[in-house]
Coordinates of C-alpha atoms in Angstrom, one line a residue:
M1 CA 25.8 -144.3 35.5
Y2 CA 24.7 -141.9 32.9
K3 CA 26.7 -138.9 31.9
K4 CA 25.6 -135.5 32.7
E5 CA 24.1 -133.4 30.0
E6 CA 27.1 -131.1 29.8
D7 CA 29.5 -134.1 29.2
W8 CA 27.6 -135.4 26.2
E9 CA 29.6 -133.3 23.8
D10 CA 33.0 -134.7 24.9
E11 CA 34.6 -137.3 22.6
L12 CA 35.7 -140.6 23.8
P13 CA 39.4 -141.6 23.4
L14 CA 38.3 -144.3 21.0
E15 CA 36.6 -141.9 18.8
K16 CA 39.7 -139.8 18.5
M17 CA 41.8 -142.6 17.2
R18 CA 42.5 -142.9 13.4
R19 CA 41.1 -145.7 11.4
S20 CA 43.5 -148.3 9.9
F21 CA 42.9 -150.5 6.8
D22 CA 44.5 -153.7 5.9
M23 CA 45.6 -153.3 2.2
A24 CA 46.4 -156.4 0.3
E25 CA 48.6 -154.4 -2.0
D26 CA 50.3 -151.1 -1.7
L27 CA 48.3 -149.0 -4.1
S28 CA 50.8 -146.3 -3.9
A29 CA 53.3 -148.6 -5.7
T30 CA 53.4 -148.9 -9.5
F31 CA 55.0 -151.4 -11.8
T32 CA 57.9 -150.3 -14.0
L33 CA 58.9 -151.9 -17.3
P34 CA 60.2 -155.5 -17.1
I35 CA 64.0 -155.9 -16.8
K36 CA 66.1 -158.8 -18.0
T37 CA 68.8 -159.8 -15.5
R38 CA 72.2 -161.4 -16.3
D39 CA 70.8 -164.8 -15.5
G40 CA 68.3 -164.4 -18.3
Q41 CA 65.3 -164.0 -15.9
V42 CA 62.7 -161.3 -16.5
C43 CA 61.8 -159.4 -13.4
L44 CA 59.2 -156.7 -12.6
K45 CA 60.1 -153.9 -10.2
R46 CA 57.8 -151.9 -8.1
K47 CA 58.2 -148.1 -7.8
K48 CA 56.6 -146.3 -4.9
N49 CA 54.6 -143.2 -5.8
T50 CA 55.6 -140.3 -3.6
G51 CA 52.1 -138.7 -4.1
K52 CA 53.4 -135.2 -4.8
T53 CA 52.5 -134.8 -8.5
A54 CA 49.1 -136.3 -8.5
P55 CA 47.4 -133.9 -6.2
V56 CA 49.0 -130.9 -8.0
E57 CA 47.7 -132.2 -11.4
Q58 CA 44.3 -132.9 -9.9
E59 CA 44.2 -129.4 -8.4
N60 CA 45.2 -127.8 -11.8
T61 CA 42.5 -129.7 -13.6
I62 CA 39.9 -128.6 -11.1
K63 CA 41.0 -124.9 -11.5
A64 CA 40.8 -125.2 -15.3
E65 CA 37.3 -126.6 -15.1
N66 CA 36.2 -123.9 -12.8
K67 CA 37.6 -121.2 -15.1
A68 CA 35.9 -122.8 -18.1
K69 CA 32.5 -122.8 -16.2
D70 CA 33.0 -119.1 -15.2
A71 CA 33.8 -118.2 -18.8
E72 CA 30.7 -120.0 -20.1
I73 CA 28.6 -118.1 -17.6
K74 CA 30.1 -114.7 -18.5
N75 CA 30.5 -115.3 -22.2
P76 CA 27.8 -117.4 -23.7
K77 CA 28.3 -119.3 -26.9
K78 CA 28.3 -117.5 -30.2
S79 CA 25.4 -119.7 -31.5
D80 CA 23.3 -118.6 -28.5
I81 CA 24.0 -115.0 -29.2
K82 CA 23.0 -115.4 -32.9
E83 CA 19.8 -117.1 -31.9
K84 CA 18.9 -114.5 -29.4
L85 CA 19.6 -111.6 -31.9
A86 CA 17.7 -113.4 -34.6
S87 CA 14.7 -114.0 -32.3
I88 CA 14.5 -110.4 -31.2
A89 CA 14.9 -109.1 -34.8
Q90 CA 12.1 -111.5 -36.0
K91 CA 9.7 -110.3 -33.3
I92 CA 10.3 -106.6 -34.2
I93 CA 9.9 -107.2 -37.9
E94 CA 6.7 -109.2 -37.5
N95 CA 5.0 -106.6 -35.3
P96 CA 7.0 -103.4 -35.1
E97 CA 4.4 -101.4 -33.2
E98 CA 4.1 -103.9 -30.4
N99 CA 7.8 -104.8 -30.1
I100 CA 9.4 -101.5 -30.7
G101 CA 10.9 -101.6 -27.2
Q102 CA 13.0 -104.5 -28.2
L103 CA 15.2 -102.1 -30.2
K104 CA 16.7 -101.0 -26.9
T105 CA 17.6 -104.6 -26.2
L106 CA 19.4 -105.0 -29.5
Y107 CA 21.3 -101.8 -28.8
D108 CA 22.4 -102.9 -25.3
M109 CA 23.6 -106.3 -26.7
T110 CA 25.7 -104.4 -29.3
L111 CA 27.6 -102.5 -26.5
C112 CA 29.5 -105.7 -25.7
S113 CA 33.3 -105.7 -25.3
T114 CA 33.6 -108.5 -27.9
I115 CA 34.2 -107.3 -31.5
Y116 CA 32.3 -110.3 -32.8
I117 CA 29.1 -109.5 -30.9
Q118 CA 29.4 -105.8 -31.8
R119 CA 29.5 -106.8 -35.5
L120 CA 26.5 -109.0 -35.1
G121 CA 24.6 -106.3 -33.3
L122 CA 25.3 -103.6 -35.8
L123 CA 24.3 -105.8 -38.8
T124 CA 21.1 -107.1 -37.0
Q125 CA 20.0 -103.5 -36.2
L126 CA 20.7 -102.6 -39.9
V127 CA 18.3 -105.3 -41.2
V128 CA 15.6 -104.4 -38.6
Y129 CA 15.7 -100.6 -39.4
R130 CA 15.7 -101.3 -43.1
D131 CA 12.4 -103.3 -42.8
I132 CA 10.5 -101.2 -40.3
I133 CA 11.4 -97.7 -41.4
P134 CA 8.4 -96.1 -43.2
G135 CA 8.5 -94.6 -46.7
Y136 CA 8.4 -91.0 -45.3
S137 CA 10.4 -88.8 -43.0
I138 CA 9.1 -88.3 -39.5
R139 CA 8.9 -84.8 -38.2
P140 CA 8.6 -83.8 -34.5
L141 CA 5.1 -82.9 -33.2
T142 CA 4.2 -79.3 -32.5
E143 CA 2.9 -78.2 -29.1
I144 CA -0.6 -77.9 -30.6
E145 CA -0.5 -81.4 -31.9
K146 CA 0.6 -82.8 -28.6
A147 CA -2.2 -81.0 -26.7
S148 CA -4.9 -82.1 -29.1
S149 CA -6.9 -85.2 -28.4
V150 CA -6.6 -88.0 -30.9
S151 CA -7.8 -91.6 -31.3
K152 CA -6.1 -94.6 -29.8
E153 CA -4.7 -95.7 -33.2
I154 CA -3.2 -92.3 -34.0
K155 CA -1.7 -92.1 -30.5
K156 CA -0.3 -95.6 -30.8
R157 CA 1.2 -94.7 -34.2
R158 CA 2.8 -91.5 -32.8
L159 CA 4.4 -93.4 -29.9
F160 CA 5.8 -95.9 -32.4
E161 CA 7.2 -93.2 -34.6
E162 CA 8.7 -91.3 -31.7
S163 CA 10.4 -94.4 -30.3
L164 CA 11.6 -95.4 -33.8
V165 CA 13.3 -92.0 -34.4
S166 CA 14.8 -92.0 -30.9
N167 CA 16.3 -95.5 -31.3
Y168 CA 17.4 -94.8 -34.9
Y169 CA 19.3 -91.8 -33.7
T170 CA 21.2 -93.9 -31.0
Y171 CA 22.0 -96.4 -33.7
V172 CA 23.3 -93.7 -36.2
S173 CA 25.3 -92.1 -33.3
L174 CA 26.9 -95.5 -32.5
L175 CA 27.9 -95.9 -36.1
S176 CA 29.5 -92.5 -36.1
K177 CA 31.4 -93.2 -32.9
T178 CA 32.6 -96.5 -34.1
I179 CA 34.0 -94.9 -37.3
K180 CA 35.7 -92.1 -35.4
D181 CA 37.3 -94.6 -33.1
G182 CA 38.5 -96.6 -36.1
Y183 CA 40.6 -93.7 -37.3
K184 CA 42.7 -93.9 -34.1
F185 CA 43.8 -97.5 -34.7
P186 CA 46.2 -98.9 -37.3
K187 CA 45.1 -100.6 -40.5
G188 CA 44.3 -104.3 -40.0
S189 CA 43.3 -104.0 -36.3
L190 CA 40.0 -105.3 -35.0
H191 CA 38.7 -101.7 -34.4
Q192 CA 39.5 -100.9 -38.0
F193 CA 37.6 -104.0 -39.1
L194 CA 34.6 -102.8 -37.0
S195 CA 34.9 -99.4 -38.5
N196 CA 34.7 -100.9 -42.0
I197 CA 31.5 -102.7 -41.0
S198 CA 30.0 -99.4 -39.8
F199 CA 30.9 -97.7 -43.1
S200 CA 29.0 -100.5 -44.9
C201 CA 26.0 -100.0 -42.6
V202 CA 26.0 -96.2 -43.3
C203 CA 26.2 -96.8 -47.1
Y204 CA 23.4 -99.3 -47.0
L205 CA 21.2 -97.0 -45.0
L206 CA 21.7 -94.2 -47.5
L207 CA 20.8 -96.4 -50.4
S208 CA 17.8 -98.2 -48.9
V209 CA 16.2 -95.3 -46.8
P210 CA 17.7 -92.0 -48.2
H211 CA 14.4 -90.2 -47.3
F212 CA 14.5 -90.9 -43.6
N213 CA 15.7 -88.8 -40.6
Y214 CA 19.3 -88.0 -39.8
R215 CA 20.4 -88.3 -43.4
D216 CA 22.7 -85.3 -42.7
I217 CA 24.7 -87.3 -40.2
L218 CA 25.2 -90.2 -42.6
L219 CA 26.2 -87.8 -45.4
D220 CA 28.7 -86.0 -43.1
I221 CA 30.3 -89.4 -42.4
I222 CA 30.7 -90.2 -46.1
S223 CA 31.9 -86.8 -47.2
T224 CA 34.6 -86.7 -44.4
K225 CA 35.8 -90.1 -45.6
L226 CA 35.9 -89.1 -49.3
T227 CA 38.0 -86.0 -48.7
H228 CA 40.8 -88.1 -47.2
K229 CA 43.6 -88.6 -49.6
K230 CA 44.2 -92.3 -48.7
T231 CA 42.0 -94.9 -50.4
D232 CA 40.8 -98.2 -49.0
V233 CA 37.8 -100.5 -49.2
S234 CA 35.6 -98.1 -47.3
F235 CA 36.6 -95.2 -49.5
N236 CA 35.6 -97.0 -52.6
E237 CA 32.4 -98.2 -51.1
C238 CA 31.5 -94.6 -50.1
K239 CA 32.3 -93.4 -53.6
K240 CA 30.1 -95.9 -55.2
T241 CA 27.3 -95.0 -52.8
I242 CA 27.5 -91.3 -53.7
E243 CA 27.4 -92.2 -57.4
E244 CA 24.4 -94.4 -56.9
L245 CA 22.6 -91.6 -55.0
F246 CA 23.3 -89.2 -57.9
K247 CA 21.9 -91.6 -60.4
N248 CA 18.8 -92.4 -58.5
D249 CA 18.0 -88.9 -57.3
K250 CA 15.1 -87.5 -59.4
E251 CA 14.3 -84.4 -57.3
G252 CA 17.8 -83.1 -56.8
E253 CA 17.6 -82.4 -53.0
I254 CA 19.9 -85.3 -52.0
S255 CA 22.3 -84.3 -54.7
L256 CA 22.4 -80.7 -53.5
E257 CA 23.1 -81.9 -49.9
I258 CA 26.0 -84.1 -51.1
V259 CA 27.6 -81.5 -53.3
K260 CA 27.4 -78.9 -50.5
R261 CA 29.1 -81.2 -48.0
L262 CA 31.8 -82.4 -50.5
T263 CA 32.7 -78.9 -51.8
N264 CA 32.9 -77.5 -48.2
S265 CA 35.1 -80.4 -47.1
M266 CA 37.4 -79.9 -50.1
K267 CA 37.7 -76.2 -49.4
K268 CA 38.6 -76.8 -45.7
R269 CA 41.3 -79.2 -46.8
N270 CA 42.6 -76.7 -49.4
Y271 CA 41.7 -79.3 -52.1
D272 CA 44.4 -81.7 -50.8
I273 CA 42.2 -84.6 -51.7
N274 CA 42.2 -87.8 -53.8
D275 CA 42.0 -87.1 -57.6
T276 CA 39.1 -89.6 -58.2
I277 CA 36.6 -87.7 -55.9
L278 CA 36.1 -85.0 -58.5
N279 CA 34.9 -87.5 -61.0
V280 CA 31.9 -88.2 -58.7
F281 CA 30.3 -85.0 -59.9
L282 CA 30.2 -86.5 -63.5
E283 CA 27.4 -88.8 -62.3
L284 CA 25.0 -85.9 -61.6
K285 CA 21.9 -85.9 -63.7
F286 CA 20.3 -82.7 -65.1
L287 CA 17.1 -82.0 -66.8
S288 CA 16.8 -82.7 -70.5
Q289 CA 16.2 -80.0 -73.0
S290 CA 12.5 -80.8 -73.4
N291 CA 9.9 -82.8 -71.6
T292 CA 8.6 -85.3 -74.1
T293 CA 5.9 -86.6 -71.8
Y294 CA 3.7 -83.6 -71.8
E295 CA 4.6 -82.6 -75.3
K296 CA 3.0 -85.8 -76.6
E297 CA -0.1 -85.1 -74.5
V298 CA -0.3 -81.6 -76.0
S299 CA 0.1 -82.8 -79.6
N300 CA -2.6 -85.5 -79.0
S301 CA -5.0 -83.1 -77.5
H302 CA -5.0 -80.8 -80.5
K303 CA -7.0 -82.9 -82.9
R304 CA -7.9 -81.9 -86.4
K305 CA -11.1 -80.0 -86.9
H306 CA -12.8 -82.6 -89.1
E307 CA -12.3 -85.3 -86.4
K308 CA -14.1 -83.2 -83.8
Q309 CA -17.2 -82.6 -85.9
F310 CA -18.0 -86.3 -85.8
M311 CA -17.9 -86.5 -82.0
S312 CA -21.0 -87.0 -80.0
K313 CA -22.0 -84.8 -77.2
K314 CA -20.8 -87.3 -74.7
M315 CA -17.5 -87.7 -76.4
R316 CA -17.0 -83.9 -76.5
K317 CA -17.7 -83.7 -72.8
L318 CA -15.1 -86.4 -72.1
D319 CA -12.7 -84.7 -74.4
K320 CA -13.1 -81.4 -72.5
G321 CA -12.5 -83.1 -69.2
R322 CA -9.4 -84.8 -70.6
K323 CA -8.1 -81.4 -71.8
E324 CA -8.4 -80.0 -68.3
E325 CA -6.5 -83.0 -66.8
I326 CA -3.7 -82.5 -69.4
E327 CA -3.5 -78.8 -68.6
N328 CA -3.3 -79.4 -64.9
E329 CA -0.7 -82.1 -65.5
I330 CA 1.4 -79.7 -67.6
D331 CA 1.2 -77.0 -65.0
S332 CA 2.4 -79.4 -62.3
I333 CA 5.2 -80.6 -64.5
K334 CA 6.3 -77.0 -65.1
R335 CA 6.2 -76.1 -61.4
N336 CA 8.2 -79.3 -60.7
N337 CA 10.7 -78.4 -63.4
Q338 CA 11.1 -74.9 -62.0
Q339 CA 11.9 -76.3 -58.6
K340 CA 14.4 -78.7 -60.1
A341 CA 15.9 -75.9 -62.1
R342 CA 16.5 -73.8 -58.9
I343 CA 18.1 -76.8 -57.2
Q344 CA 20.3 -77.7 -60.1
G345 CA 21.3 -74.1 -60.5
K346 CA 22.7 -74.2 -57.0
I347 CA 24.5 -77.5 -57.7
L348 CA 26.1 -76.1 -60.9
K349 CA 27.3 -73.0 -59.0
L350 CA 29.0 -75.1 -56.3
I351 CA 30.7 -77.4 -58.9
F352 CA 31.9 -74.7 -61.2
T353 CA 33.2 -72.7 -58.3
T354 CA 35.3 -75.7 -57.2
Y355 CA 36.6 -76.2 -60.8
F356 CA 37.6 -72.5 -61.1
Q357 CA 39.4 -72.6 -57.7
I358 CA 41.4 -75.6 -58.9
L359 CA 42.3 -74.0 -62.2
R360 CA 43.2 -70.6 -60.7
N361 CA 45.4 -72.2 -58.1
G362 CA 47.1 -74.3 -60.7
L363 CA 46.6 -77.6 -58.8
T364 CA 48.2 -79.9 -61.3
N365 CA 46.9 -83.1 -59.7
H366 CA 43.2 -82.0 -60.1
I367 CA 43.4 -80.0 -63.4
Y368 CA 42.6 -82.9 -65.6
A369 CA 39.5 -83.9 -63.6
S370 CA 38.3 -80.3 -63.6
L371 CA 38.8 -80.0 -67.4
K372 CA 36.8 -83.2 -67.8
G373 CA 34.0 -81.8 -65.7
L374 CA 34.0 -78.5 -67.6
E375 CA 33.9 -80.4 -70.9
K376 CA 30.9 -82.5 -69.8
F377 CA 28.9 -79.6 -68.4
S378 CA 29.9 -77.0 -71.0
H379 CA 26.4 -76.7 -72.3
L380 CA 25.2 -75.7 -68.8
I381 CA 27.8 -73.0 -68.1
S382 CA 26.4 -69.5 -67.7
I383 CA 27.5 -66.7 -69.9
D384 CA 28.8 -64.8 -66.9
F385 CA 31.4 -67.5 -66.3
F386 CA 32.8 -67.5 -69.8
E387 CA 35.3 -64.6 -69.4
D388 CA 36.7 -65.8 -66.1
L389 CA 36.9 -69.4 -67.3
L390 CA 38.8 -68.5 -70.5
K391 CA 41.1 -66.3 -68.5
S392 CA 41.9 -69.2 -66.2
L393 CA 42.6 -71.5 -69.1
K394 CA 45.0 -69.0 -70.7
E395 CA 46.8 -68.7 -67.4
L396 CA 47.1 -72.5 -67.3
L397 CA 48.6 -72.5 -70.8
E398 CA 51.1 -69.8 -69.9
N399 CA 52.2 -71.0 -66.5
T400 CA 51.4 -74.7 -66.0
F401 CA 51.5 -76.2 -69.5
S402 CA 53.9 -73.8 -71.2
V403 CA 56.1 -75.7 -73.7
N404 CA 59.0 -73.5 -72.7
L405 CA 59.1 -74.9 -69.2
D406 CA 61.6 -77.6 -68.3
I407 CA 58.9 -80.1 -67.4
S408 CA 57.8 -83.4 -68.9
T409 CA 56.9 -82.8 -72.5
K410 CA 54.2 -85.5 -72.2
N411 CA 52.4 -83.6 -69.4
N412 CA 52.7 -80.3 -71.1
T413 CA 51.4 -81.3 -74.5
K414 CA 48.5 -83.4 -73.1
G415 CA 47.4 -80.7 -70.7
G416 CA 47.8 -77.9 -73.2
L417 CA 45.7 -79.7 -75.8
L418 CA 43.0 -80.3 -73.2
C419 CA 42.8 -76.6 -72.3
I420 CA 42.5 -75.7 -76.0
A421 CA 39.8 -78.4 -76.7
V422 CA 37.8 -77.3 -73.6
A423 CA 37.9 -73.7 -74.6
F424 CA 36.6 -74.3 -78.1
K425 CA 33.9 -76.7 -76.9
L426 CA 32.7 -74.2 -74.3
L427 CA 32.4 -71.5 -77.0
S428 CA 30.7 -73.9 -79.5
Q429 CA 28.1 -74.8 -76.8
Q430 CA 27.1 -71.2 -76.0
G431 CA 24.5 -71.2 -78.7
K432 CA 23.1 -74.6 -77.8
Q433 CA 22.1 -73.8 -74.2
N434 CA 18.7 -75.0 -73.1
I435 CA 16.1 -73.4 -70.9
F436 CA 17.8 -74.6 -67.7
S437 CA 21.3 -73.3 -68.6
Y438 CA 20.5 -69.7 -67.7
I439 CA 19.7 -70.4 -64.1
L440 CA 22.7 -68.5 -62.8
L441 CA 22.0 -65.4 -64.9
T442 CA 20.3 -62.4 -63.3
I443 CA 18.5 -61.3 -66.5
E444 CA 16.9 -63.7 -68.9
A445 CA 17.5 -61.4 -71.9
Q446 CA 21.2 -62.0 -71.6
M447 CA 20.7 -65.5 -73.1
K448 CA 19.9 -63.9 -76.5
E449 CA 23.1 -61.9 -76.6
T450 CA 26.0 -63.1 -78.9
I451 CA 29.4 -63.7 -77.4
N452 CA 32.3 -62.5 -79.4
L453 CA 35.4 -63.8 -77.7
D454 CA 38.9 -63.8 -79.2
L455 CA 40.4 -67.2 -79.1
S456 CA 43.5 -66.4 -81.1
A457 CA 45.7 -67.0 -78.1
F458 CA 44.5 -70.7 -78.0
I459 CA 45.0 -71.0 -81.8
F460 CA 48.6 -69.7 -81.5
Y461 CA 49.3 -72.0 -78.6
L462 CA 48.0 -75.0 -80.6
Y463 CA 50.3 -74.0 -83.5
S464 CA 53.3 -73.8 -81.2
I465 CA 52.6 -77.0 -79.4
M466 CA 52.6 -79.2 -82.5
I467 CA 56.5 -79.3 -82.7
P468 CA 56.9 -80.6 -79.1
M469 CA 54.2 -83.2 -79.9
S470 CA 56.4 -84.8 -82.5
L471 CA 59.1 -85.3 -79.8
N472 CA 56.6 -86.9 -77.4
S473 CA 56.8 -90.7 -77.3
Y474 CA 53.4 -90.8 -75.4
I475 CA 51.5 -89.2 -78.2
E476 CA 49.3 -92.3 -78.8
A477 CA 48.9 -93.1 -75.1
D478 CA 45.5 -92.5 -73.5
I479 CA 47.1 -91.9 -70.0
I480 CA 48.0 -88.7 -68.4
Y481 CA 50.8 -89.6 -66.0
K482 CA 53.4 -92.3 -66.0
S483 CA 52.0 -93.7 -62.7
K484 CA 49.2 -96.2 -63.2
K485 CA 47.4 -94.9 -60.1
Q486 CA 46.5 -91.8 -62.1
D487 CA 44.4 -93.9 -64.5
D488 CA 41.5 -93.6 -62.1
I489 CA 41.2 -90.0 -63.2
I490 CA 40.0 -91.1 -66.6
S491 CA 36.4 -92.1 -67.1
N492 CA 35.2 -94.9 -69.1
S493 CA 33.3 -92.5 -71.3
N494 CA 34.6 -92.6 -74.9
N495 CA 33.5 -89.0 -75.6
S496 CA 35.7 -87.5 -72.9
F497 CA 38.7 -85.5 -74.1
T498 CA 40.8 -87.0 -71.2
R499 CA 40.2 -90.5 -72.6
L500 CA 41.5 -89.5 -76.0
S501 CA 45.1 -89.7 -77.1
E502 CA 47.0 -86.5 -78.0
I503 CA 46.6 -86.9 -81.7
E504 CA 42.8 -87.4 -81.3
I505 CA 42.5 -84.3 -79.2
L506 CA 44.4 -82.4 -81.9
E507 CA 41.7 -83.7 -84.4
E508 CA 39.0 -82.2 -82.1
C509 CA 40.8 -78.9 -82.0
F510 CA 41.1 -78.8 -85.9
D511 CA 37.4 -79.7 -86.1
H512 CA 36.5 -76.6 -84.0
I513 CA 38.9 -74.2 -85.8
F514 CA 38.6 -75.2 -89.5
F515 CA 35.4 -77.3 -89.9
Q516 CA 32.8 -75.6 -87.7
D517 CA 33.9 -72.1 -88.4
K518 CA 32.2 -70.7 -91.5
N519 CA 34.6 -67.8 -91.9
L520 CA 37.7 -69.8 -92.5
N521 CA 41.1 -68.1 -92.7
L522 CA 42.8 -69.9 -95.6
L523 CA 46.2 -68.4 -94.8
R524 CA 46.0 -69.8 -91.3
A525 CA 44.8 -73.2 -92.6
A526 CA 47.7 -73.4 -95.0
A527 CA 50.1 -72.6 -92.1
F528 CA 48.7 -75.4 -90.0
I529 CA 48.9 -77.9 -92.9
K530 CA 52.5 -77.0 -93.5
R531 CA 53.4 -77.5 -89.9
L532 CA 51.5 -80.7 -89.6
F533 CA 53.4 -82.0 -92.7
T534 CA 56.6 -81.2 -90.9
V535 CA 55.8 -82.7 -87.5
L536 CA 54.1 -85.9 -88.8
L537 CA 57.5 -87.1 -90.0
G538 CA 58.3 -87.8 -86.4
F539 CA 54.9 -89.3 -85.5
P540 CA 54.3 -93.1 -85.1
E541 CA 52.4 -94.9 -87.8
K542 CA 48.9 -94.5 -86.4
S543 CA 49.3 -90.8 -85.6
A544 CA 50.8 -90.2 -89.1
I545 CA 47.8 -91.8 -90.8
K546 CA 45.4 -89.7 -88.7
S547 CA 47.3 -86.5 -89.6
L548 CA 47.3 -87.3 -93.3
N549 CA 43.6 -88.0 -93.2
L550 CA 43.1 -84.7 -91.4
I551 CA 45.0 -82.8 -94.1
Q552 CA 43.1 -84.7 -96.9
K553 CA 39.8 -83.8 -95.2
L554 CA 40.7 -80.2 -94.9
I555 CA 41.8 -79.8 -98.5
K556 CA 38.7 -81.6 -99.7
K557 CA 36.4 -79.2 -97.9
H558 CA 38.4 -76.1 -99.0
P559 CA 39.6 -76.8 -102.6
K560 CA 41.5 -73.5 -102.7
L561 CA 44.2 -75.1 -100.6
N562 CA 45.1 -77.4 -103.5
C563 CA 47.4 -74.8 -104.9
F564 CA 49.4 -75.1 -101.7
L565 CA 50.5 -78.6 -102.7
N566 CA 51.7 -77.5 -106.1
S567 CA 55.5 -76.9 -105.8
N568 CA 55.6 -75.0 -109.1
E569 CA 53.6 -72.0 -108.0
E570 CA 54.4 -69.4 -105.4
Y571 CA 52.1 -66.8 -103.8
G572 CA 53.2 -63.6 -102.0
E573 CA 56.5 -62.0 -101.3
G574 CA 59.3 -62.8 -98.8
V575 CA 60.3 -66.1 -97.3
Y576 CA 58.7 -68.9 -95.3
N577 CA 59.2 -68.5 -91.6
G578 CA 58.5 -72.0 -90.1
E579 CA 60.0 -71.2 -86.7
I580 CA 57.6 -68.4 -85.7
D581 CA 54.7 -69.4 -83.4
N582 CA 52.2 -67.1 -85.2
P583 CA 50.6 -68.9 -88.2
D584 CA 49.4 -65.6 -89.7
L585 CA 53.0 -64.4 -90.1
S586 CA 54.7 -67.5 -91.3
N587 CA 54.0 -67.0 -95.1
P588 CA 53.1 -70.7 -95.7
Y589 CA 52.4 -70.1 -99.5
L590 CA 56.1 -69.4 -100.0
S591 CA 57.0 -72.9 -98.9
T592 CA 56.7 -76.3 -100.6
C593 CA 55.3 -79.6 -99.2
W594 CA 58.5 -81.5 -99.8
E595 CA 57.5 -83.9 -97.0
L596 CA 55.2 -85.7 -99.5
I597 CA 58.2 -87.1 -101.4
L598 CA 59.5 -88.7 -98.2
L599 CA 56.0 -90.0 -97.2
K600 CA 55.6 -91.7 -100.6
K601 CA 58.5 -93.9 -99.7
H602 CA 57.3 -94.6 -96.2
Y603 CA 57.5 -98.2 -95.0
S604 CA 53.7 -98.2 -94.2
P605 CA 51.7 -98.9 -97.4
T606 CA 48.7 -96.9 -96.0
I607 CA 50.9 -93.8 -95.5
S608 CA 52.5 -94.1 -98.9
N609 CA 49.1 -94.4 -100.6
I610 CA 47.6 -91.4 -98.9
A611 CA 50.7 -89.3 -99.7
G612 CA 50.5 -90.4 -103.3
K613 CA 46.9 -89.2 -103.5
L614 CA 47.8 -85.9 -102.0
F615 CA 50.8 -85.5 -104.3
H616 CA 48.6 -85.9 -107.4
C617 CA 45.8 -83.6 -106.2

């Protein structure tokens, strides 16, 4: 009989029974290493496998494979990411207007949690923006421009520019955020590494597209970094970027923005900055004294009369048209120069204000860099600043670089000589100012006034500092501090006072006092010669030779000083006072140059020869 329909699902007893297999061998057993018995027979033993470890190992292997597959799904390979980024970047660069929307895809890929992918994303976006950014700044459209009807091409271009500016802003903001986050992590961390990459991107953008939008954000990032006291790779990179911008800036607008931000950041930090940042200002470029381009055009346009009379009517017409072109070009150059002059006047005011604040506050770490800047821009300093500047230099000599203070003689003599040299150079340049050096003046007529400033205080200090110089073992060194880190303060320029040794700065001071001044005070010159003879006995060989050459040069220019070397003649009444610091009251003519006798027996043949020549003058 057939089963009912409801009993079909019931299993038979036979179906519930387990299957059995006849195994020829026990697969669970395994052979061990052969064993040699006492009888000398070699036997193989079987060892049953309990089956406990194999399933566990198999289960672990399966789990590891599953995890690897999940990781591959979540984190694709680096090569795949590179290819995808390169493909998107290539599409955008080939046709920016059609594929401008892909910039958002690049940005989204950069927001990955992996540092490696973030680095690739930042650098890829950098290359793309460098290639697609136009050569002009994009301004926002006005309401009238938005409402007006335009052609399809113009509308398409506007959409492209709007999308470009929007995506570029998100990229710059991401760089700023990455750099700020890097300050929170220690040096050597992955976030710090990503911050350094972002600094490189910022510097590259400023150098490649300095004209484009959001330049102020990039400059704020760099100025904030440069006003930090600690230096690293990013600091040096930002510093080089600013120097390159100064060198390449022809209009002055970028330079003005940079100087404004740097000086404001310095002021906020109370000038607690790295010493090298002040040297960045030395890379600024100013207008030359004359514009040779249009001067040549003017000279060529004014031809001689006998040349004009042989011109045809057609040639005269062409010559007249060329004259008008030259005049228009000259007018445009003059207007451009006036605009540059206004910008550079603002730059000078900001820089000199910073220098004066440092000098007035007596910030020793930055004094040398400030003096170096004043020395370089001395021909551009306004007359109104002279009195305040000389007053600040006098205060430095009295307070910071006084030889009576119990401070390193090396620092005092070097700094004091620098102050004196800068003061005399400033005064010597006041008659050589060009048309752009009076920008800061309120009245143009003040340029023609003569400045009569008394520099006797600087001369007396120079006379008093010569004795400590002979005790200074660093007199021939061209460094300011013992620490080698301070060498960054000094520029590679050979004309800078800060690069010279102390004896070379002394030569510069002598040149301003005795060789450039037409009204020479012979009594003062004799006092300086006598003191120089006294102190050079303690100088090293090179400094002694320079000092003797200086004396020889001074006597050659003013032969009346020959009588000072003659020991048989005396002039005046009283006694020689060599200890007083006022050369006008020392009575040098009542002394003798007995040092020549010792110098003739000097171990150096050069010194003995020069001393012999002076002795027989």
